[in-house]
Amino acid sequence: MKRRISHVAVLLCLVHLSFAQDKHHYQTDFSKEEFGQRREKIMETIGNNAIALVQGAAGIPGFAVFRQSNTYYYLTGLESPHAYLLINGKNKTSTIYLPHRDEGMERGQGKVLSAEDAALVQALTGIEQVKGIEFLSADLVGTGLIRPPAPLLYTEFSPTEIGNDSRDELLFAQARTSADPWDGQPTRQSLFIQKLQERVPQFEIKDLSPLLDAMRVVKSPKEIELIRRATQMAGLGIIEAMKSTKPGVYEYQLDAAAKYVYYLHGAQGDGYPSIIGGGTNAYMGHYFHKTDELKAGDLVLMDYAPDYNNYTSDVTRIWPVNGKFNEEQKELYNFIVAYRDALFKYIKPGVTSNDVLDGAAADMKQYLVGKKFVKPAHLKAVQEGLTFRGHFQHPVGMAVHDVGRVHGIPLQPGMVFTIDPMIWIDEERLYIRIEDMALVTETGVENMSDFVPSRIEDVERTIKEKGLIDFLPPVELPLKK
């Protein structure tokens, strides 16, 4: 007698087989329950008479690798282009809308989840419904436009973050584009809002970005694990660059040494373009050119971290090209390290950034009592540093300048941000800075990048070691046959 197999059993078998391949087309870091909790939080916050609509990243031309927008990934984990997510506060369900299968693209690139994979997408994400993109308009009409009043419609007003984008830089870029009379293109986000206003004018459209920002500022244990991994890679990359530093090496070669470490450990790219500046190049806070030769007597600053599974870090160190700090450099550098330690001393749940800055500044005033500096300009610079409020910097997470507010509010466990003490000596175009990753814990704070050498003796010891460039020096080009 033949045994009958139910359709459900067949589906479960197919899903199980697909799971064996899912690391190629769906993330494996987060559980579907965590994504579901994030969507439920949105439902709770927008209320019963509202829906939220999130637009995923567009497809990309040429041979570039697709990267989902931070928001769409944060709520679904899906890496399919031209995807939409409708979160319905009225009936407490979510729907994903996907394009139909592009067989030619899949032959060339591998599996891309599409509308034809509805059952698999539901199983992977926990989403209640998966439909073709052509159903979105009708579903919007069906949420209450026929019998007014229509629910509120929330969508992002802020520009879309993709890859190593950060919102602050995107906003500045858009301002520059708008100022160009030969360009002046609107953002994709503003065009999306315009289309919604034209096609479903019955909705009152509100900004979803503040709600998402507030959610993203406190990281889950799994997010912290990914940020920690990115921080470990960032630190190891900087350490490798330290070991590879000597006069005659070029800035871009330190970038290459760090990139090797990142890709060796599974990074998918840069969390942001590397900032590597020797001598006065470091004076420019976001110096990206990396074309110059490093010279004895100068310091070199390196600020760099990878993009690891859609999360990043932000670590900076500065060190002497010839391997030894001179007396002037020691005075300034020791001040910065002491300031870093003072700032970490005051971080704990319940305090504000102002509390941290005020406490650290008071400690550093005591630190300066009796301290001698070779040059009066150096003493002036460190004194001015006591009033600078930028030593407590920005959140870090899916973006290096992550969304969410950490200034002026009580700190909470799970917040991750940078502590970034810095001073400028304008007369010499000299800039001294280090940067570490602060994680607020239940009882205080953890310096996630504490393993990266920062004490003078540790930095100088690290530089003495042989680095990647010593073992794999650049060869003369063109190669001879």
PDB file of C-alpha atoms in Angstrom, residues 12-299:
ATOM      1  CA  LEU A  12       7.963  21.493   4.618  1.00  0.00           C
ATOM      2  CA  CYS A  13      10.438  19.353   2.695  1.00  0.00           C
ATOM      3  CA  LEU A  14      10.895  22.076   0.106  1.00  0.00           C
ATOM      4  CA  VAL A  15      11.357  24.692   2.815  1.00  0.00           C
ATOM      5  CA  HIS A  16      13.871  22.456   4.572  1.00  0.00           C
ATOM      6  CA  LEU A  17      15.827  21.965   1.347  1.00  0.00           C
ATOM      7  CA  SER A  18      15.720  25.695   0.708  1.00  0.00           C
ATOM      8  CA  PHE A  19      17.062  26.361   4.197  1.00  0.00           C
ATOM      9  CA  ALA A  20      20.169  24.391   3.241  1.00  0.00           C
ATOM     10  CA  GLN A  21      20.825  27.095   0.632  1.00  0.00           C
ATOM     11  CA  ASP A  22      19.322  30.082   2.421  1.00  0.00           C
ATOM     12  CA  LYS A  23      22.653  31.596   3.464  1.00  0.00           C
ATOM     13  CA  HIS A  24      23.100  32.568  -0.191  1.00  0.00           C
ATOM     14  CA  HIS A  25      19.867  34.536  -0.460  1.00  0.00           C
ATOM     15  CA  TYR A  26      18.657  35.191   3.091  1.00  0.00           C
ATOM     16  CA  GLN A  27      20.442  36.280   6.240  1.00  0.00           C
ATOM     17  CA  THR A  28      21.269  33.791   9.006  1.00  0.00           C
ATOM     18  CA  ASP A  29      22.103  36.205  11.849  1.00  0.00           C
ATOM     19  CA  PHE A  30      18.657  37.118  13.170  1.00  0.00           C
ATOM     20  CA  SER A  31      15.674  34.969  14.057  1.00  0.00           C
ATOM     21  CA  LYS A  32      12.338  35.618  12.388  1.00  0.00           C
ATOM     22  CA  GLU A  33      10.997  36.302  15.882  1.00  0.00           C
ATOM     23  CA  GLU A  34      13.319  39.303  16.263  1.00  0.00           C
ATOM     24  CA  PHE A  35      12.176  40.787  12.952  1.00  0.00           C
ATOM     25  CA  GLY A  36       8.580  40.104  14.017  1.00  0.00           C
ATOM     26  CA  GLN A  37       9.074  41.960  17.294  1.00  0.00           C
ATOM     27  CA  ARG A  38      10.369  44.975  15.401  1.00  0.00           C
ATOM     28  CA  ARG A  39       7.300  45.045  13.154  1.00  0.00           C
ATOM     29  CA  GLU A  40       5.012  44.579  16.167  1.00  0.00           C
ATOM     30  CA  LYS A  41       6.669  47.573  17.826  1.00  0.00           C
ATOM     31  CA  ILE A  42       5.761  49.681  14.807  1.00  0.00           C
ATOM     32  CA  MET A  43       2.146  48.445  14.932  1.00  0.00           C
ATOM     33  CA  GLU A  44       1.881  49.301  18.614  1.00  0.00           C
ATOM     34  CA  THR A  45       3.326  52.771  18.135  1.00  0.00           C
ATOM     35  CA  ILE A  46       1.391  53.897  15.043  1.00  0.00           C
ATOM     36  CA  GLY A  47      -1.886  52.618  16.503  1.00  0.00           C
ATOM     37  CA  ASN A  48      -5.008  50.922  15.174  1.00  0.00           C
ATOM     38  CA  ASN A  49      -5.852  53.573  12.602  1.00  0.00           C
ATOM     39  CA  ALA A  50      -2.564  53.591  10.725  1.00  0.00           C
ATOM     40  CA  ILE A  51      -0.416  51.640   8.308  1.00  0.00           C
ATOM     41  CA  ALA A  52       3.305  51.876   7.548  1.00  0.00           C
ATOM     42  CA  LEU A  53       4.797  51.429   4.090  1.00  0.00           C
ATOM     43  CA  VAL A  54       8.535  50.855   3.640  1.00  0.00           C
ATOM     44  CA  GLN A  55      10.266  50.959   0.256  1.00  0.00           C
ATOM     45  CA  GLY A  56      13.310  48.723  -0.144  1.00  0.00           C
ATOM     46  CA  ALA A  57      16.402  49.554  -2.163  1.00  0.00           C
ATOM     47  CA  ALA A  58      16.201  49.763  -5.948  1.00  0.00           C
ATOM     48  CA  GLY A  59      18.071  47.414  -8.233  1.00  0.00           C
ATOM     49  CA  ILE A  60      21.575  48.418  -9.228  1.00  0.00           C
ATOM     50  CA  PRO A  61      23.161  48.685 -12.668  1.00  0.00           C
ATOM     51  CA  GLY A  62      26.170  46.842 -13.970  1.00  0.00           C
ATOM     52  CA  PHE A  63      28.173  44.457 -11.844  1.00  0.00           C
ATOM     53  CA  ALA A  64      27.750  46.112  -8.451  1.00  0.00           C
ATOM     54  CA  VAL A  65      26.573  43.853  -5.623  1.00  0.00           C
ATOM     55  CA  PHE A  66      23.056  44.609  -4.405  1.00  0.00           C
ATOM     56  CA  ARG A  67      22.789  45.870  -0.825  1.00  0.00           C
ATOM     57  CA  GLN A  68      19.406  46.239   0.852  1.00  0.00           C
ATOM     58  CA  SER A  69      18.465  49.488   2.560  1.00  0.00           C
ATOM     59  CA  ASN A  70      19.099  49.515   6.292  1.00  0.00           C
ATOM     60  CA  THR A  71      15.441  49.993   7.190  1.00  0.00           C
ATOM     61  CA  TYR A  72      14.093  47.220   4.967  1.00  0.00           C
ATOM     62  CA  TYR A  73      16.770  44.835   6.207  1.00  0.00           C
ATOM     63  CA  TYR A  74      16.089  45.839   9.834  1.00  0.00           C
ATOM     64  CA  LEU A  75      12.413  44.876   9.454  1.00  0.00           C
ATOM     65  CA  THR A  76      12.631  41.807   7.191  1.00  0.00           C
ATOM     66  CA  GLY A  77      16.197  40.612   6.556  1.00  0.00           C
ATOM     67  CA  LEU A  78      15.404  40.341   2.839  1.00  0.00           C
ATOM     68  CA  GLU A  79      18.004  41.245   0.219  1.00  0.00           C
ATOM     69  CA  SER A  80      15.664  41.400  -2.802  1.00  0.00           C
ATOM     70  CA  PRO A  81      15.582  44.638  -4.845  1.00  0.00           C
ATOM     71  CA  HIS A  82      12.390  46.618  -5.477  1.00  0.00           C
ATOM     72  CA  ALA A  83      10.660  45.136  -2.438  1.00  0.00           C
ATOM     73  CA  TYR A  84       7.967  46.829  -0.324  1.00  0.00           C
ATOM     74  CA  LEU A  85       6.690  46.154   3.184  1.00  0.00           C
ATOM     75  CA  LEU A  86       3.188  47.069   4.380  1.00  0.00           C
ATOM     76  CA  ILE A  87       2.683  46.962   8.152  1.00  0.00           C
ATOM     77  CA  ASN A  88      -1.014  47.197   8.996  1.00  0.00           C
ATOM     78  CA  GLY A  89      -1.862  48.551  12.424  1.00  0.00           C
ATOM     79  CA  LYS A  90      -5.549  47.886  11.827  1.00  0.00           C
ATOM     80  CA  ASN A  91      -5.402  44.112  11.474  1.00  0.00           C
ATOM     81  CA  LYS A  92      -1.919  43.553  12.980  1.00  0.00           C
ATOM     82  CA  THR A  93      -0.444  41.853   9.918  1.00  0.00           C
ATOM     83  CA  SER A  94       2.428  42.544   7.552  1.00  0.00           C
ATOM     84  CA  THR A  95       2.721  41.971   3.819  1.00  0.00           C
ATOM     85  CA  ILE A  96       5.828  41.818   1.655  1.00  0.00           C
ATOM     86  CA  TYR A  97       5.549  42.767  -2.030  1.00  0.00           C
ATOM     87  CA  LEU A  98       8.215  41.390  -4.349  1.00  0.00           C
ATOM     88  CA  PRO A  99       8.926  41.518  -8.081  1.00  0.00           C
ATOM     89  CA  HIS A 100       8.481  38.346 -10.092  1.00  0.00           C
ATOM     90  CA  ARG A 101      11.344  35.982 -10.781  1.00  0.00           C
ATOM     91  CA  ASP A 102      14.073  37.200 -13.120  1.00  0.00           C
ATOM     92  CA  GLU A 103      15.381  33.878 -14.419  1.00  0.00           C
ATOM     93  CA  GLY A 104      18.196  35.478 -16.406  1.00  0.00           C
ATOM     94  CA  MET A 105      19.523  37.285 -13.343  1.00  0.00           C
ATOM     95  CA  GLU A 106      19.272  34.125 -11.237  1.00  0.00           C
ATOM     96  CA  ARG A 107      21.224  32.139 -13.808  1.00  0.00           C
ATOM     97  CA  GLY A 108      24.025  34.656 -13.571  1.00  0.00           C
ATOM     98  CA  GLN A 109      23.921  35.564  -9.867  1.00  0.00           C
ATOM     99  CA  GLY A 110      22.112  32.804  -8.005  1.00  0.00           C
ATOM    100  CA  LYS A 111      18.859  32.742  -6.090  1.00  0.00           C
ATOM    101  CA  VAL A 112      16.973  36.000  -5.505  1.00  0.00           C
ATOM    102  CA  LEU A 113      13.771  35.712  -3.489  1.00  0.00           C
ATOM    103  CA  SER A 114      10.758  36.756  -5.580  1.00  0.00           C
ATOM    104  CA  ALA A 115       6.965  36.653  -5.531  1.00  0.00           C
ATOM    105  CA  GLU A 116       7.121  33.049  -6.727  1.00  0.00           C
ATOM    106  CA  ASP A 117       8.854  32.134  -3.456  1.00  0.00           C
ATOM    107  CA  ALA A 118       5.945  33.300  -1.282  1.00  0.00           C
ATOM    108  CA  ALA A 119       5.812  30.187   0.908  1.00  0.00           C
ATOM    109  CA  LEU A 120       9.562  30.207   1.464  1.00  0.00           C
ATOM    110  CA  VAL A 121       9.611  33.939   2.283  1.00  0.00           C
ATOM    111  CA  GLN A 122       6.809  33.430   4.791  1.00  0.00           C
ATOM    112  CA  ALA A 123       8.694  30.560   6.415  1.00  0.00           C
ATOM    113  CA  LEU A 124      11.963  32.506   6.580  1.00  0.00           C
ATOM    114  CA  THR A 125      10.591  35.843   7.794  1.00  0.00           C
ATOM    115  CA  GLY A 126       7.397  35.027   9.663  1.00  0.00           C
ATOM    116  CA  ILE A 127       5.557  37.519   7.449  1.00  0.00           C
ATOM    117  CA  GLU A 128       1.833  36.808   7.162  1.00  0.00           C
ATOM    118  CA  GLN A 129       1.482  37.492   3.429  1.00  0.00           C
ATOM    119  CA  VAL A 130       3.793  37.679   0.406  1.00  0.00           C
ATOM    120  CA  LYS A 131       2.472  39.026  -2.902  1.00  0.00           C
ATOM    121  CA  GLY A 132       3.595  40.286  -6.262  1.00  0.00           C
ATOM    122  CA  ILE A 133       4.407  43.967  -6.432  1.00  0.00           C
ATOM    123  CA  GLU A 134       1.380  44.595  -8.675  1.00  0.00           C
ATOM    124  CA  PHE A 135      -0.981  43.991  -5.725  1.00  0.00           C
ATOM    125  CA  LEU A 136       0.324  46.905  -3.633  1.00  0.00           C
ATOM    126  CA  SER A 137      -1.959  49.575  -5.131  1.00  0.00           C
ATOM    127  CA  ALA A 138      -5.107  47.500  -4.637  1.00  0.00           C
ATOM    128  CA  ASP A 139      -4.138  46.640  -1.071  1.00  0.00           C
ATOM    129  CA  LEU A 140      -3.610  50.306  -0.249  1.00  0.00           C
ATOM    130  CA  VAL A 141      -7.117  51.023  -1.535  1.00  0.00           C
ATOM    131  CA  GLY A 142      -8.445  48.146   0.525  1.00  0.00           C
ATOM    132  CA  THR A 143      -7.102  49.409   3.838  1.00  0.00           C
ATOM    133  CA  GLY A 144      -9.859  51.963   4.259  1.00  0.00           C
ATOM    134  CA  LEU A 145     -10.091  54.298   1.308  1.00  0.00           C
ATOM    135  CA  ILE A 146     -13.434  52.899   0.239  1.00  0.00           C
ATOM    136  CA  ARG A 147     -15.021  53.701   3.599  1.00  0.00           C
ATOM    137  CA  PRO A 148     -13.416  56.867   4.949  1.00  0.00           C
ATOM    138  CA  PRO A 149     -11.812  58.063   7.054  1.00  0.00           C
ATOM    139  CA  ALA A 150      -8.662  56.478   5.686  1.00  0.00           C
ATOM    140  CA  PRO A 151      -5.995  55.400   8.165  1.00  0.00           C
ATOM    141  CA  LEU A 152      -2.809  57.381   8.552  1.00  0.00           C
ATOM    142  CA  LEU A 153       0.014  56.239   6.291  1.00  0.00           C
ATOM    143  CA  TYR A 154       3.524  56.302   7.731  1.00  0.00           C
ATOM    144  CA  THR A 155       6.588  56.136   5.505  1.00  0.00           C
ATOM    145  CA  GLU A 156      10.193  57.290   5.781  1.00  0.00           C
ATOM    146  CA  PHE A 157      10.894  60.927   5.020  1.00  0.00           C
ATOM    147  CA  SER A 158      14.631  60.524   5.620  1.00  0.00           C
ATOM    148  CA  PRO A 159      16.932  59.460   2.763  1.00  0.00           C
ATOM    149  CA  THR A 160      17.574  55.768   2.285  1.00  0.00           C
ATOM    150  CA  GLU A 161      20.792  54.397   3.825  1.00  0.00           C
ATOM    151  CA  ILE A 162      22.477  51.723   1.742  1.00  0.00           C
ATOM    152  CA  GLY A 163      25.923  50.214   2.316  1.00  0.00           C
ATOM    153  CA  ASN A 164      28.365  52.745   3.742  1.00  0.00           C
ATOM    154  CA  ASP A 165      25.850  55.601   3.602  1.00  0.00           C
ATOM    155  CA  SER A 166      25.072  57.633   6.714  1.00  0.00           C
ATOM    156  CA  ARG A 167      22.067  59.907   6.924  1.00  0.00           C
ATOM    157  CA  ASP A 168      24.021  63.061   7.756  1.00  0.00           C
ATOM    158  CA  GLU A 169      26.232  62.627   4.700  1.00  0.00           C
ATOM    159  CA  LEU A 170      23.232  61.803   2.498  1.00  0.00           C
ATOM    160  CA  LEU A 171      21.478  64.984   3.584  1.00  0.00           C
ATOM    161  CA  PHE A 172      24.558  67.097   2.835  1.00  0.00           C
ATOM    162  CA  ALA A 173      24.923  65.392  -0.548  1.00  0.00           C
ATOM    163  CA  GLN A 174      21.306  66.112  -1.408  1.00  0.00           C
ATOM    164  CA  ALA A 175      21.759  69.753  -0.398  1.00  0.00           C
ATOM    165  CA  ARG A 176      24.690  70.021  -2.809  1.00  0.00           C
ATOM    166  CA  THR A 177      22.692  68.326  -5.571  1.00  0.00           C
ATOM    167  CA  SER A 178      19.754  70.682  -5.023  1.00  0.00           C
ATOM    168  CA  ALA A 179      22.091  73.661  -5.295  1.00  0.00           C
ATOM    169  CA  ASP A 180      23.283  72.525  -8.737  1.00  0.00           C
ATOM    170  CA  PRO A 181      21.030  74.184 -11.351  1.00  0.00           C
ATOM    171  CA  TRP A 182      22.068  71.562 -13.931  1.00  0.00           C
ATOM    172  CA  ASP A 183      21.084  68.694 -11.675  1.00  0.00           C
ATOM    173  CA  GLY A 184      18.681  69.393  -8.822  1.00  0.00           C
ATOM    174  CA  GLN A 185      17.347  65.847  -8.776  1.00  0.00           C
ATOM    175  CA  PRO A 186      14.947  64.993  -5.933  1.00  0.00           C
ATOM    176  CA  THR A 187      15.675  62.000  -3.721  1.00  0.00           C
ATOM    177  CA  ARG A 188      14.090  58.617  -4.396  1.00  0.00           C
ATOM    178  CA  GLN A 189      12.333  58.973  -1.054  1.00  0.00           C
ATOM    179  CA  SER A 190      10.739  62.303  -1.965  1.00  0.00           C
ATOM    180  CA  LEU A 191       9.576  60.858  -5.300  1.00  0.00           C
ATOM    181  CA  PHE A 192       7.980  57.941  -3.456  1.00  0.00           C
ATOM    182  CA  ILE A 193       6.100  60.303  -1.147  1.00  0.00           C
ATOM    183  CA  GLN A 194       5.006  62.358  -4.151  1.00  0.00           C
ATOM    184  CA  LYS A 195       3.630  59.232  -5.878  1.00  0.00           C
ATOM    185  CA  LEU A 196       1.717  58.252  -2.749  1.00  0.00           C
ATOM    186  CA  GLN A 197       0.177  61.715  -2.542  1.00  0.00           C
ATOM    187  CA  GLU A 198      -0.845  61.536  -6.193  1.00  0.00           C
ATOM    188  CA  ARG A 199      -2.155  57.954  -6.265  1.00  0.00           C
ATOM    189  CA  VAL A 200      -3.749  57.623  -2.817  1.00  0.00           C
ATOM    190  CA  PRO A 201      -4.503  61.235  -1.820  1.00  0.00           C
ATOM    191  CA  GLN A 202      -7.012  60.129   0.820  1.00  0.00           C
ATOM    192  CA  PHE A 203      -4.161  59.151   3.145  1.00  0.00           C
ATOM    193  CA  GLU A 204      -2.601  61.616   5.533  1.00  0.00           C
ATOM    194  CA  ILE A 205       1.111  60.822   5.179  1.00  0.00           C
ATOM    195  CA  LYS A 206       3.335  60.984   8.248  1.00  0.00           C
ATOM    196  CA  ASP A 207       7.041  60.432   8.861  1.00  0.00           C
ATOM    197  CA  LEU A 208       8.051  56.950  10.022  1.00  0.00           C
ATOM    198  CA  SER A 209      11.734  57.870  10.441  1.00  0.00           C
ATOM    199  CA  PRO A 210      11.604  59.127  14.080  1.00  0.00           C
ATOM    200  CA  LEU A 211      10.011  55.861  15.233  1.00  0.00           C
ATOM    201  CA  LEU A 212      12.590  53.747  13.408  1.00  0.00           C
ATOM    202  CA  ASP A 213      15.421  55.925  14.726  1.00  0.00           C
ATOM    203  CA  ALA A 214      14.278  55.422  18.309  1.00  0.00           C
ATOM    204  CA  MET A 215      14.077  51.660  17.784  1.00  0.00           C
ATOM    205  CA  ARG A 216      17.526  51.387  16.215  1.00  0.00           C
ATOM    206  CA  VAL A 217      19.370  53.370  18.884  1.00  0.00           C
ATOM    207  CA  VAL A 218      19.102  50.529  21.441  1.00  0.00           C
ATOM    208  CA  LYS A 219      20.752  47.419  20.034  1.00  0.00           C
ATOM    209  CA  SER A 220      19.594  43.866  20.614  1.00  0.00           C
ATOM    210  CA  PRO A 221      22.063  41.198  21.854  1.00  0.00           C
ATOM    211  CA  LYS A 222      22.422  39.886  18.294  1.00  0.00           C
ATOM    212  CA  GLU A 223      23.097  43.370  16.920  1.00  0.00           C
ATOM    213  CA  ILE A 224      25.725  43.885  19.621  1.00  0.00           C
ATOM    214  CA  GLU A 225      27.333  40.594  18.612  1.00  0.00           C
ATOM    215  CA  LEU A 226      27.619  41.787  14.989  1.00  0.00           C
ATOM    216  CA  ILE A 227      28.955  45.208  16.022  1.00  0.00           C
ATOM    217  CA  ARG A 228      31.472  43.493  18.294  1.00  0.00           C
ATOM    218  CA  ARG A 229      32.616  41.328  15.381  1.00  0.00           C
ATOM    219  CA  ALA A 230      32.954  44.407  13.162  1.00  0.00           C
ATOM    220  CA  THR A 231      34.912  46.136  15.943  1.00  0.00           C
ATOM    221  CA  GLN A 232      37.274  43.193  16.267  1.00  0.00           C
ATOM    222  CA  MET A 233      37.932  43.327  12.526  1.00  0.00           C
ATOM    223  CA  ALA A 234      38.416  47.099  12.654  1.00  0.00           C
ATOM    224  CA  GLY A 235      40.928  46.756  15.476  1.00  0.00           C
ATOM    225  CA  LEU A 236      42.845  43.946  13.812  1.00  0.00           C
ATOM    226  CA  GLY A 237      42.976  45.970  10.595  1.00  0.00           C
ATOM    227  CA  ILE A 238      44.418  48.970  12.423  1.00  0.00           C
ATOM    228  CA  ILE A 239      46.929  46.761  14.233  1.00  0.00           C
ATOM    229  CA  GLU A 240      48.044  45.297  10.892  1.00  0.00           C
ATOM    230  CA  ALA A 241      48.427  48.831   9.520  1.00  0.00           C
ATOM    231  CA  MET A 242      50.528  49.809  12.547  1.00  0.00           C
ATOM    232  CA  LYS A 243      52.816  46.845  11.930  1.00  0.00           C
ATOM    233  CA  SER A 244      53.108  47.789   8.252  1.00  0.00           C
ATOM    234  CA  THR A 245      53.999  51.430   8.933  1.00  0.00           C
ATOM    235  CA  LYS A 246      57.441  52.822   8.183  1.00  0.00           C
ATOM    236  CA  PRO A 247      58.777  55.806   6.248  1.00  0.00           C
ATOM    237  CA  GLY A 248      58.232  55.372   2.519  1.00  0.00           C
ATOM    238  CA  VAL A 249      55.011  53.380   2.829  1.00  0.00           C
ATOM    239  CA  TYR A 250      51.991  55.038   1.209  1.00  0.00           C
ATOM    240  CA  GLU A 251      48.693  55.821   2.874  1.00  0.00           C
ATOM    241  CA  TYR A 252      46.830  53.569   0.449  1.00  0.00           C
ATOM    242  CA  GLN A 253      49.056  50.637   1.433  1.00  0.00           C
ATOM    243  CA  LEU A 254      47.803  50.847   5.021  1.00  0.00           C
ATOM    244  CA  ASP A 255      44.293  50.765   3.577  1.00  0.00           C
ATOM    245  CA  ALA A 256      45.222  47.604   1.660  1.00  0.00           C
ATOM    246  CA  ALA A 257      46.582  45.918   4.796  1.00  0.00           C
ATOM    247  CA  ALA A 258      43.346  46.590   6.707  1.00  0.00           C
ATOM    248  CA  LYS A 259      41.168  45.499   3.790  1.00  0.00           C
ATOM    249  CA  TYR A 260      42.971  42.165   3.686  1.00  0.00           C
ATOM    250  CA  VAL A 261      42.097  41.599   7.348  1.00  0.00           C
ATOM    251  CA  TYR A 262      38.461  42.594   6.801  1.00  0.00           C
ATOM    252  CA  TYR A 263      37.850  40.351   3.822  1.00  0.00           C
ATOM    253  CA  LEU A 264      39.809  37.508   5.401  1.00  0.00           C
ATOM    254  CA  HIS A 265      37.286  37.518   8.261  1.00  0.00           C
ATOM    255  CA  GLY A 266      34.142  37.737   6.140  1.00  0.00           C
ATOM    256  CA  ALA A 267      33.424  41.440   5.730  1.00  0.00           C
ATOM    257  CA  GLN A 268      31.345  42.427   2.705  1.00  0.00           C
ATOM    258  CA  GLY A 269      33.013  45.791   2.179  1.00  0.00           C
ATOM    259  CA  ASP A 270      33.733  49.098   3.894  1.00  0.00           C
ATOM    260  CA  GLY A 271      31.601  50.467   6.708  1.00  0.00           C
ATOM    261  CA  TYR A 272      32.815  53.828   5.378  1.00  0.00           C
ATOM    262  CA  PRO A 273      35.731  54.924   3.185  1.00  0.00           C
ATOM    263  CA  SER A 274      38.979  54.687   5.131  1.00  0.00           C
ATOM    264  CA  ILE A 275      40.402  57.882   6.594  1.00  0.00           C
ATOM    265  CA  ILE A 276      44.194  57.521   6.531  1.00  0.00           C
ATOM    266  CA  GLY A 277      46.220  60.703   6.729  1.00  0.00           C
ATOM    267  CA  GLY A 278      49.913  61.179   7.325  1.00  0.00           C
ATOM    268  CA  GLY A 279      51.295  64.493   8.594  1.00  0.00           C
ATOM    269  CA  THR A 280      49.051  67.474   7.887  1.00  0.00           C
ATOM    270  CA  ASN A 281      46.644  65.306   5.876  1.00  0.00           C
ATOM    271  CA  ALA A 282      45.213  64.124   9.204  1.00  0.00           C
ATOM    272  CA  TYR A 283      44.141  67.717   9.902  1.00  0.00           C
ATOM    273  CA  MET A 284      41.292  67.149   7.445  1.00  0.00           C
ATOM    274  CA  GLY A 285      38.804  65.139   9.452  1.00  0.00           C
ATOM    275  CA  HIS A 286      37.496  63.155   6.478  1.00  0.00           C
ATOM    276  CA  TYR A 287      40.603  62.843   4.318  1.00  0.00           C
ATOM    277  CA  PHE A 288      39.876  60.044   1.827  1.00  0.00           C
ATOM    278  CA  HIS A 289      42.541  60.515  -0.885  1.00  0.00           C
ATOM    279  CA  LYS A 290      45.227  58.219   0.578  1.00  0.00           C
ATOM    280  CA  THR A 291      47.805  59.080  -2.111  1.00  0.00           C
ATOM    281  CA  ASP A 292      50.762  60.376  -0.097  1.00  0.00           C
ATOM    282  CA  GLU A 293      53.960  58.802   1.163  1.00  0.00           C
ATOM    283  CA  LEU A 294      54.420  58.539   4.934  1.00  0.00           C
ATOM    284  CA  LYS A 295      57.397  60.466   6.293  1.00  0.00           C
ATOM    285  CA  ALA A 296      59.608  60.035   9.357  1.00  0.00           C
ATOM    286  CA  GLY A 297      58.734  62.502  12.122  1.00  0.00           C
ATOM    287  CA  ASP A 298      55.061  62.649  11.154  1.00  0.00           C
ATOM    288  CA  LEU A 299      52.081  60.999  12.771  1.00  0.00           C
TER     289      LEU A 299
END
